[in-house]
Coordinates of C-alpha atoms and ligand atoms in Angstrom, one line a residue:
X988 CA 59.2 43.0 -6.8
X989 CA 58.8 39.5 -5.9
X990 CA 59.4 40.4 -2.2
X991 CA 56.9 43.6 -2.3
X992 CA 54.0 41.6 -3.4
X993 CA 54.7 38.9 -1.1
X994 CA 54.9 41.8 1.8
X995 CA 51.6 43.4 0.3
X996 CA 50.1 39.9 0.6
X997 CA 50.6 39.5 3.9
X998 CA 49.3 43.0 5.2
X999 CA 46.4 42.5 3.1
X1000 CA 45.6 39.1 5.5
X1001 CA 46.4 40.4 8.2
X1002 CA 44.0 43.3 8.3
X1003 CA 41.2 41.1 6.4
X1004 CA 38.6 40.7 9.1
X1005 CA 37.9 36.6 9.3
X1006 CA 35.2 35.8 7.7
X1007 CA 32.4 34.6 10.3
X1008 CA 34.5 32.6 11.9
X1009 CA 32.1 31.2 15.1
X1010 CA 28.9 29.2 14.3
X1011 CA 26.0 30.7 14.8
X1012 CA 25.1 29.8 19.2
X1013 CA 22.6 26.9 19.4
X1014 CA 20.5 28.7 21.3
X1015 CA 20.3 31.2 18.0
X1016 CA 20.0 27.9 15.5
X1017 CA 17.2 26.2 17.9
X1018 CA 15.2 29.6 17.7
X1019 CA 15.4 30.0 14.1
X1020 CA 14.5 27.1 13.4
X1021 CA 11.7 26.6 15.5
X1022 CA 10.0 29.8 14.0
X1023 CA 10.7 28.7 10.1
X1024 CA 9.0 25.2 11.2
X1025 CA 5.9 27.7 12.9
X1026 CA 5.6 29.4 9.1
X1027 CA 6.4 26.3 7.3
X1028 CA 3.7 24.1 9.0
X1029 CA 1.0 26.7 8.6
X1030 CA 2.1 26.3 4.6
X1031 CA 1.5 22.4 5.1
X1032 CA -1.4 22.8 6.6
X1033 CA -2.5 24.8 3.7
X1034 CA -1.6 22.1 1.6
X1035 CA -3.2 19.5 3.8
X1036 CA -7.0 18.7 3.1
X1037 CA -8.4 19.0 6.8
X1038 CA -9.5 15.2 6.6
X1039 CA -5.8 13.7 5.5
X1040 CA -2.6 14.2 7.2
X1041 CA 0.8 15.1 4.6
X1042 CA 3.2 12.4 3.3
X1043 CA 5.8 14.1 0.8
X1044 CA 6.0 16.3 -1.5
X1045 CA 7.4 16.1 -5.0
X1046 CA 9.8 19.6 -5.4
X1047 CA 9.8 18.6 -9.2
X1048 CA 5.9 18.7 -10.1
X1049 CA 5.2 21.0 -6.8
X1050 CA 3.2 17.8 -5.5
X1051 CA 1.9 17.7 -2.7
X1052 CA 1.1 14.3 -1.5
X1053 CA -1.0 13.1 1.5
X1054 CA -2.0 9.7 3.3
X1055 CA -4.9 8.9 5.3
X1056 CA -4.8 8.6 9.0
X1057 CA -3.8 4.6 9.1
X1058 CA -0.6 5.5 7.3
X1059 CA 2.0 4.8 9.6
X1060 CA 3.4 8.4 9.6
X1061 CA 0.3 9.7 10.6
X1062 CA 1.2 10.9 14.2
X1063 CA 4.2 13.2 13.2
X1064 CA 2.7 16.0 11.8
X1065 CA 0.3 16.5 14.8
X1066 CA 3.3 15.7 16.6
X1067 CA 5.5 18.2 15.1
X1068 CA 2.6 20.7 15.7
X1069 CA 3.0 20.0 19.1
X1070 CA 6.9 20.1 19.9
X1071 CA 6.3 23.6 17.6
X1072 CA 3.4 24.9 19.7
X1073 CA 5.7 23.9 22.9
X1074 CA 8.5 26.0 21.4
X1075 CA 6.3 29.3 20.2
X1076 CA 3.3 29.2 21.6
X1077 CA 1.6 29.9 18.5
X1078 CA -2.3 29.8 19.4
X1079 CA -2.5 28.8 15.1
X1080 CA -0.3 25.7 15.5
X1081 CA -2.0 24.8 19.0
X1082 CA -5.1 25.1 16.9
X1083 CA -4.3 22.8 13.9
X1084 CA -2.8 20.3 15.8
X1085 CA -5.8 19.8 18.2
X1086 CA -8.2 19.8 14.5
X1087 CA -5.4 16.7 13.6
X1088 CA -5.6 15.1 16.4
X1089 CA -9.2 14.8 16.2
X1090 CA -8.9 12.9 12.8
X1091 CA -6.4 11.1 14.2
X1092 CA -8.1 9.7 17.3
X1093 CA -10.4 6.9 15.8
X1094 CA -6.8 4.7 15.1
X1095 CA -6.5 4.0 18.3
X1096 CA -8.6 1.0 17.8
X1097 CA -6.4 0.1 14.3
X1098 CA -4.7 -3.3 14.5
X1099 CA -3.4 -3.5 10.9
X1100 CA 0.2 -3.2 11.6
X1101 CA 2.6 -2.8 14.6
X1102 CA 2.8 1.1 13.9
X1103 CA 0.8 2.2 16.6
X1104 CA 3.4 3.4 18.3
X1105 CA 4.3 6.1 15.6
X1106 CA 1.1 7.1 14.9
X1107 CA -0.4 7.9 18.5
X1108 CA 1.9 8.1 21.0
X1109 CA 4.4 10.7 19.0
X1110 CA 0.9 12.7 18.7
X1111 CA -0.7 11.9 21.5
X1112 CA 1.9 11.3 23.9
X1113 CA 2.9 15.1 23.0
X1114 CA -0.4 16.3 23.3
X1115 CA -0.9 14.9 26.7
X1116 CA 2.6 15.8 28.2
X1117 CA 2.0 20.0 27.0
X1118 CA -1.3 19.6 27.9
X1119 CA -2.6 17.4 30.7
X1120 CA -5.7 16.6 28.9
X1121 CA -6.9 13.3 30.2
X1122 CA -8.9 12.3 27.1
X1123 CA -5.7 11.9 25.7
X1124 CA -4.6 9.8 27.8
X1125 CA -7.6 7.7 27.6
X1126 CA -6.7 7.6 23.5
X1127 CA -3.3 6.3 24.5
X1128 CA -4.3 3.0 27.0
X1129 CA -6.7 2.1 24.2
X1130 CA -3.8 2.4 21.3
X1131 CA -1.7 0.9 23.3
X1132 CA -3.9 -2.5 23.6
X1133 CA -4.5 -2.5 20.3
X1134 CA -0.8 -2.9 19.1
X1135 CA -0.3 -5.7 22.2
X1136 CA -2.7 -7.7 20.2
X1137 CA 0.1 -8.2 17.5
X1138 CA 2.2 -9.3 20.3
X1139 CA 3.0 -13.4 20.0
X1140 CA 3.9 -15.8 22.4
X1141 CA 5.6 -18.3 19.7
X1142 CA 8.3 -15.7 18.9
X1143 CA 8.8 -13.6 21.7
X1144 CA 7.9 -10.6 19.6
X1145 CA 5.1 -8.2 18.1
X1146 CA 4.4 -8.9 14.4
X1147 CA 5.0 -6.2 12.5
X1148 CA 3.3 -6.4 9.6
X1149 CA 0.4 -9.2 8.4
X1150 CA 1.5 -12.2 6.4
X1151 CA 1.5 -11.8 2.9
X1152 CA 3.6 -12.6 -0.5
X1153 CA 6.8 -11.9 0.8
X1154 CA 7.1 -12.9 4.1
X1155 CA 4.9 -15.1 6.6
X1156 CA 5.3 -13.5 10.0
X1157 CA 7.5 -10.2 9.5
X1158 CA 9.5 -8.5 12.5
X1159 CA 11.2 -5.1 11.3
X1160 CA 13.5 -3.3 13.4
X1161 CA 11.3 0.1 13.4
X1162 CA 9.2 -2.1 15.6
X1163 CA 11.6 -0.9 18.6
X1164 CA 10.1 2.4 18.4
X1165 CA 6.6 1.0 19.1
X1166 CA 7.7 0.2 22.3
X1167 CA 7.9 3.2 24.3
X1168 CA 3.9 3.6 23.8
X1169 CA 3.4 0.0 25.8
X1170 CA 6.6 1.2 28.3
X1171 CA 4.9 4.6 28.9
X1172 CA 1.5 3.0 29.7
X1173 CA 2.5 0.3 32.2
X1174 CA 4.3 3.1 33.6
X1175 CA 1.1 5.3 34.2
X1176 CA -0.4 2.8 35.7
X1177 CA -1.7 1.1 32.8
X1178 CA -1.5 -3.1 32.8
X1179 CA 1.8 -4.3 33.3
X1180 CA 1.7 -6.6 30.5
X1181 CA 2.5 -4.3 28.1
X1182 CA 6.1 -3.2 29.8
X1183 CA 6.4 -7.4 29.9
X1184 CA 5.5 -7.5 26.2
X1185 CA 8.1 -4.5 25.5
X1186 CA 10.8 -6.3 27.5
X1187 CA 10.2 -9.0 25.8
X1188 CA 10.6 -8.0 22.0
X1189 CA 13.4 -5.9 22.7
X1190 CA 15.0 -9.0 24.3
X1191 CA 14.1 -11.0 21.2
X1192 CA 16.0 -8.3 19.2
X1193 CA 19.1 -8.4 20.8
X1194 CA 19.8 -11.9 20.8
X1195 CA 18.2 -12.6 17.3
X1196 CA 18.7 -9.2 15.4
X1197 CA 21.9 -8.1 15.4
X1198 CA 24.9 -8.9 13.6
X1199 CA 28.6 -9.3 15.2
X1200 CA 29.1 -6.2 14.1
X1201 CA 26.5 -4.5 15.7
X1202 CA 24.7 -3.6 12.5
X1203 CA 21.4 -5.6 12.3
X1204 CA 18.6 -6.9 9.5
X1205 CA 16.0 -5.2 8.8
X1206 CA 13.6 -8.0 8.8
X1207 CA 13.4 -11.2 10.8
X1208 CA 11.0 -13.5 9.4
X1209 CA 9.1 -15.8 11.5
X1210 CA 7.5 -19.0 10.8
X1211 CA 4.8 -18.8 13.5
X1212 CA 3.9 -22.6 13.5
X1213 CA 7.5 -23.6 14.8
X1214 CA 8.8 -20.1 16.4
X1215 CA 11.2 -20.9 14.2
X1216 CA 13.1 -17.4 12.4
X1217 CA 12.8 -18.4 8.5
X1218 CA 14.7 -15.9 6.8
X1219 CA 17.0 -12.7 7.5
X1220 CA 16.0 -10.1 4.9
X1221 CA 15.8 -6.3 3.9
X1222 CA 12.3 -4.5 3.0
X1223 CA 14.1 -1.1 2.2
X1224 CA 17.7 -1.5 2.4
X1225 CA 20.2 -2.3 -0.4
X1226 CA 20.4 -5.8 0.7
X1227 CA 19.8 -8.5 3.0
X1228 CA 23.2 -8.4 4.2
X1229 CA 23.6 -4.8 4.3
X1230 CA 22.9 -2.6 7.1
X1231 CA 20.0 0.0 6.1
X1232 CA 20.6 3.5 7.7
X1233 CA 17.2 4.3 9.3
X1234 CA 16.8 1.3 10.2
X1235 CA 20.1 1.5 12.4
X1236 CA 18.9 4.5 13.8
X1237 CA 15.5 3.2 15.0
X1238 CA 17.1 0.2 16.8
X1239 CA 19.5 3.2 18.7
X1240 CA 16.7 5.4 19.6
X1241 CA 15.0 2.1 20.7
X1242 CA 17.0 0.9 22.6
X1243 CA 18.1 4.1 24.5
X1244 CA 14.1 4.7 25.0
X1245 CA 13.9 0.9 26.4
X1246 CA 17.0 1.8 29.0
X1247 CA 14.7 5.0 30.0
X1248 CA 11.9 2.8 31.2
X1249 CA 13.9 0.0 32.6
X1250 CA 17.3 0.8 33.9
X1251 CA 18.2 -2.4 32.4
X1252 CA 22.2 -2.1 31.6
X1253 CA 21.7 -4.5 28.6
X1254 CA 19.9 -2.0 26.8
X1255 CA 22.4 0.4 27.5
X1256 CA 24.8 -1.3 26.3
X1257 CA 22.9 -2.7 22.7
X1258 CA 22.5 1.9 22.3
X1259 CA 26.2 2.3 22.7
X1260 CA 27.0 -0.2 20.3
X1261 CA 24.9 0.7 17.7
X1262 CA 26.0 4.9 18.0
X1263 CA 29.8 3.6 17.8
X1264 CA 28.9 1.4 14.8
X1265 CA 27.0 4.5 13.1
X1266 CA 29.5 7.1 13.8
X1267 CA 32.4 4.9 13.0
X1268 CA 31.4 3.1 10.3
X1269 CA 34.3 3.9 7.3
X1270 CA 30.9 5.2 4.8
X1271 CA 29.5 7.9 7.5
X1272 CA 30.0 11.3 5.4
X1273 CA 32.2 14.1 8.0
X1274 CA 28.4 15.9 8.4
X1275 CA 27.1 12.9 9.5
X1276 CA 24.4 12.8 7.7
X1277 CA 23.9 9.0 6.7
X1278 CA 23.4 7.5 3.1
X1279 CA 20.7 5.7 3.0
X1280 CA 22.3 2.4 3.6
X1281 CA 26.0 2.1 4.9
X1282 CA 26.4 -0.4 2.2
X1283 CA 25.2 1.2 -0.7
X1284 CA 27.7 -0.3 -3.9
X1285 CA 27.2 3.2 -5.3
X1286 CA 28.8 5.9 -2.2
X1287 CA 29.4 8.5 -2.5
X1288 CA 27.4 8.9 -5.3
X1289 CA 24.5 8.1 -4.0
X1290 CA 21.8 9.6 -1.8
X1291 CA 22.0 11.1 1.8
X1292 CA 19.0 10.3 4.4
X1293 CA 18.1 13.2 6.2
X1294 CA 15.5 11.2 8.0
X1295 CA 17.9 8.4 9.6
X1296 CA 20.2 11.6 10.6
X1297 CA 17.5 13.4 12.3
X1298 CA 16.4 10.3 14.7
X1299 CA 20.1 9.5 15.0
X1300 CA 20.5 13.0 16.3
X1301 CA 17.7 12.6 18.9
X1302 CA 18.2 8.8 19.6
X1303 CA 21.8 10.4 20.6
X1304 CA 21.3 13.4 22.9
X1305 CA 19.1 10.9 25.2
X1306 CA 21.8 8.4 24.9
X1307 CA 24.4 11.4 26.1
X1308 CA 21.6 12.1 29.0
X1309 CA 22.9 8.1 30.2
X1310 CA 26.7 8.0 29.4
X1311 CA 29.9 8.8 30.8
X1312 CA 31.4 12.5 30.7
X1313 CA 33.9 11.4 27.7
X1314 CA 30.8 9.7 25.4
X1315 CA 28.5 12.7 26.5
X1316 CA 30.5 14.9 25.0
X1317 CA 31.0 13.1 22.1
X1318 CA 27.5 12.3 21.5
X1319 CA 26.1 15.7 22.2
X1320 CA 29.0 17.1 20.0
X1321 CA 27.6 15.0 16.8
X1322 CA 24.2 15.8 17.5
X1323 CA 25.1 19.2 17.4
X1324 CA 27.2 18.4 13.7
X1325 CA 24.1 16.8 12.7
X1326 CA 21.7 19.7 13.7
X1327 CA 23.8 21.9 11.8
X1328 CA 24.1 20.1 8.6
X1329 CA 20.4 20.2 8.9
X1330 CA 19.9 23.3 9.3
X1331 CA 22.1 24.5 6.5
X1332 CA 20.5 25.1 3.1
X1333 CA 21.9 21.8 1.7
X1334 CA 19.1 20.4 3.8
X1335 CA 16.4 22.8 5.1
X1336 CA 13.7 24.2 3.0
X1337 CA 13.8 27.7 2.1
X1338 CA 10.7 29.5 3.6
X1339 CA 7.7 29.4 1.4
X1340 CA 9.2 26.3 -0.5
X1341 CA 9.3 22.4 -0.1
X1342 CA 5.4 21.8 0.1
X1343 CA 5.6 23.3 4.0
X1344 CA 8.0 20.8 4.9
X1345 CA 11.2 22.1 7.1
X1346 CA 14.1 19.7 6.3
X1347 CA 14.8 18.2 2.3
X1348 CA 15.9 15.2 1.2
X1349 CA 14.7 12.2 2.9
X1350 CA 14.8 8.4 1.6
X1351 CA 11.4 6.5 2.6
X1352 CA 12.3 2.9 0.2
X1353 CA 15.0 3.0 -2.2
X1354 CA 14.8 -0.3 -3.8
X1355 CA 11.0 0.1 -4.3
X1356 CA 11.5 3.6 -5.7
X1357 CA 9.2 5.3 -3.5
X1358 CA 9.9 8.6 -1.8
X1359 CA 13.1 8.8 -2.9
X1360 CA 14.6 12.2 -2.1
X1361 CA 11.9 13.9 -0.5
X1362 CA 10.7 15.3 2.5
X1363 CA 9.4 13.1 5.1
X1364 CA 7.1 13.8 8.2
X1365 CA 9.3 11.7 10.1
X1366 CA 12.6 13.8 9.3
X1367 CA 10.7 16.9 10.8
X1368 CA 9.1 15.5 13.2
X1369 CA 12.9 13.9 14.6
X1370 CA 14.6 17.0 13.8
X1371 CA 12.2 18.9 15.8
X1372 CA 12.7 16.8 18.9
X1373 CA 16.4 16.9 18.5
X1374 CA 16.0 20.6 18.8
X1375 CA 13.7 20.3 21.7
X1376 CA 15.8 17.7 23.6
X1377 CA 19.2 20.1 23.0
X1378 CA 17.5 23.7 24.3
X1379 CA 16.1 21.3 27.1
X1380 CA 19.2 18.9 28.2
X1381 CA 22.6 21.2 26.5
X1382 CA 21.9 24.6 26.0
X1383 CA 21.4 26.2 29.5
X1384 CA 20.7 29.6 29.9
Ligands
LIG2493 N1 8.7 1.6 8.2 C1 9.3 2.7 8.8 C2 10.4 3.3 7.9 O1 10.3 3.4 6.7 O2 11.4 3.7 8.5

């Protein structure tokens, strides 16, 4: 009997048909999602008041929360209007992104924080390379001399954020990404001085902002009246010590974006390290989609970023673009894990749902217990580019 059943069992297998046992092709995953971002975003633009751009949304209360164009976020949804447009060709998505832009436009004259770079070159800087339109190009010289006004000579470095309560003369490691709007405009035959001032704080960063183990702070801060670094701290990580997720990925994508501009090996070689301490690091989930800080006490129960996995994802397929066969394939191989956890329904918004938003739960500052499992503009907005630079620089046809 025994024997029978065991027999049975094993005819019944071997005629099962596997169930879907290939992935779905990326070319298939880039064009699905690319069309449920083009009927997403029209819902967020629904839920957008034409004069504000969208911040998060709140799945819980279905609330929809939005910022005012000097938020520091306030490029990526005109800029993830744009890599959609480039994608579909959707005359509506070409349409609202132009009307945001227009809102946008007057912060090219902000000097409030070091977050120009976000704001107008991820909008602009997408607008002008789909579109040729030199107006705004003309946006981008004049954002760009607005954030090298931050820039100062006593540290070698751009001041992130004003002095205030907590710290005198903050750098933060998300200021890497500010630097490809000064790179790109020196480059277009801008004034030079802002490649110098680029060189120059990413310099600074290596030597003064990362940890042996290739991990680094989230905030150096300066004492501007001796040059002198007073303190090594955390804004939203879990600690001082620990290295935040996000902001791990912002010094990678940084620093590969610096080694596009300059050729300089040394940048190269800050990228690499920084992908081999992400992807190695003992508390990166199999998905590869980071908690929010590698050293959360509290993994794995704690919360996943999708934000830092997205810009890791991108900051990784340009990296690939610079790198030796064996590390190309293994960089464009976890981009391509990550883009598939994303675009599974653990992370991606069903359509209709999540405010308009395309990926789910996002981290924006743990510790201050603010937009804590969210969706983020960013996460989008880094996704979408991921997808972009993968049907551009892997899939060929
Ligand atoms: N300040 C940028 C971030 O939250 O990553």
């Amino acid at each position: 009997m025994k024997l029978l059943l065991i027999i049975g069992l094993w005819l019944f297998s071997e005629q099962t048909p596997e169930v879907n046992p290939r992935p779905k092709p990326m070319k298939a995953l880039i064009e699905e999602n690319m069309q449920l971002a083009a009927s997403q975003y029209k819902l967020l633009a629904k839920n957008t008041p034409s004069d504000r751009m969208p911040q998060y949304y709140e799945a819980s209360k279905d609330k929809m929360v939005t910022s005012s164009t000097t938020w520091w976020c306030s490029g990526f949804f005109p800029g993830s209007l744009w890599y959609i447009y480039e994608y579909t060709k959707d005359a509506d998505i070409r349409q609202e992104a132009e009307k945001r832009l227009a809102i946008l436009e007057k912060e090219k004259h902000f000097k409030g924080n070091h977050d120009l770079g976000f704001m107008m070159y991820c909008s602009f800087g997408n607008a002008y390379r789909i579109t040729g339109n030199k107006s705004y190009k003309t946006t981008i010289d004049t954002s760009a001399m607005s954030l090298a006004t931050r820039y100062r000579p006593a540290i070698q470095s751009i001041q992130s954020w004003d002095s205030g309560k907590v710290f005198k003369c903050p750098v933060i490691i998300d200021n890497m990404m500010n630097l490809e709007l000064l790179c790109w405009v020196s480059a277009q035959g801008g004034d030079k001085t802002f490649r110098d001032i680029a060189v120059t704080h990413a310099n600074s960063t290596i030597e003064r902002q990362y940890r042996t183990d290739n991990s680094c702070w989230h905030v150096l801060d300066y004492d501007l009246s001796t040059g002198k670094i007073a303190g090594r701290r955390t804004w939203q990580g879990f600690s001082d010590e620990s290295a935040w997720s996000r902001g791990q990925a912002w010094g990678l994508y940084g620093f590969a974006t610096m080694y596009r501009f300059t050729q300089d090996k040394r940048y190269l070689q800050q990228a690499h390290k920084i992908a081999n301490f992400m992807l190695n690091h003992k508390n990166m989930p199999k998905d590869l989609i980071p908690y929010w800080d590698f050293d959360s006490p509290d993994i794995p129960n704690t919360l996943r970023d999708a934000s830092a996995a997205a810009i890791l994802a991108s900051a990784l397929l340009e990296l690939s673009q610079y790198s030796e066969k064996k590390e190309r394939k293994t960089y464009v191989a976890a981009s391509e894990k990550i883009i598939r956890a994303l675009s599974s329904e653990a992370y991606r918004a069903e359509p209709g749902k999540n405010g308009g938003f395309l990926l789910m739960h996002s981290v924006g500052a743990y510790p201050l217990k603010s937009e804590v499992d969210v969706p983020l503009t960013y996460a989008d907005y880094y996704f979408l580019e991921a997808l972009h630079r993968y049907r551009n620089w892997v899939v060929k046809d």
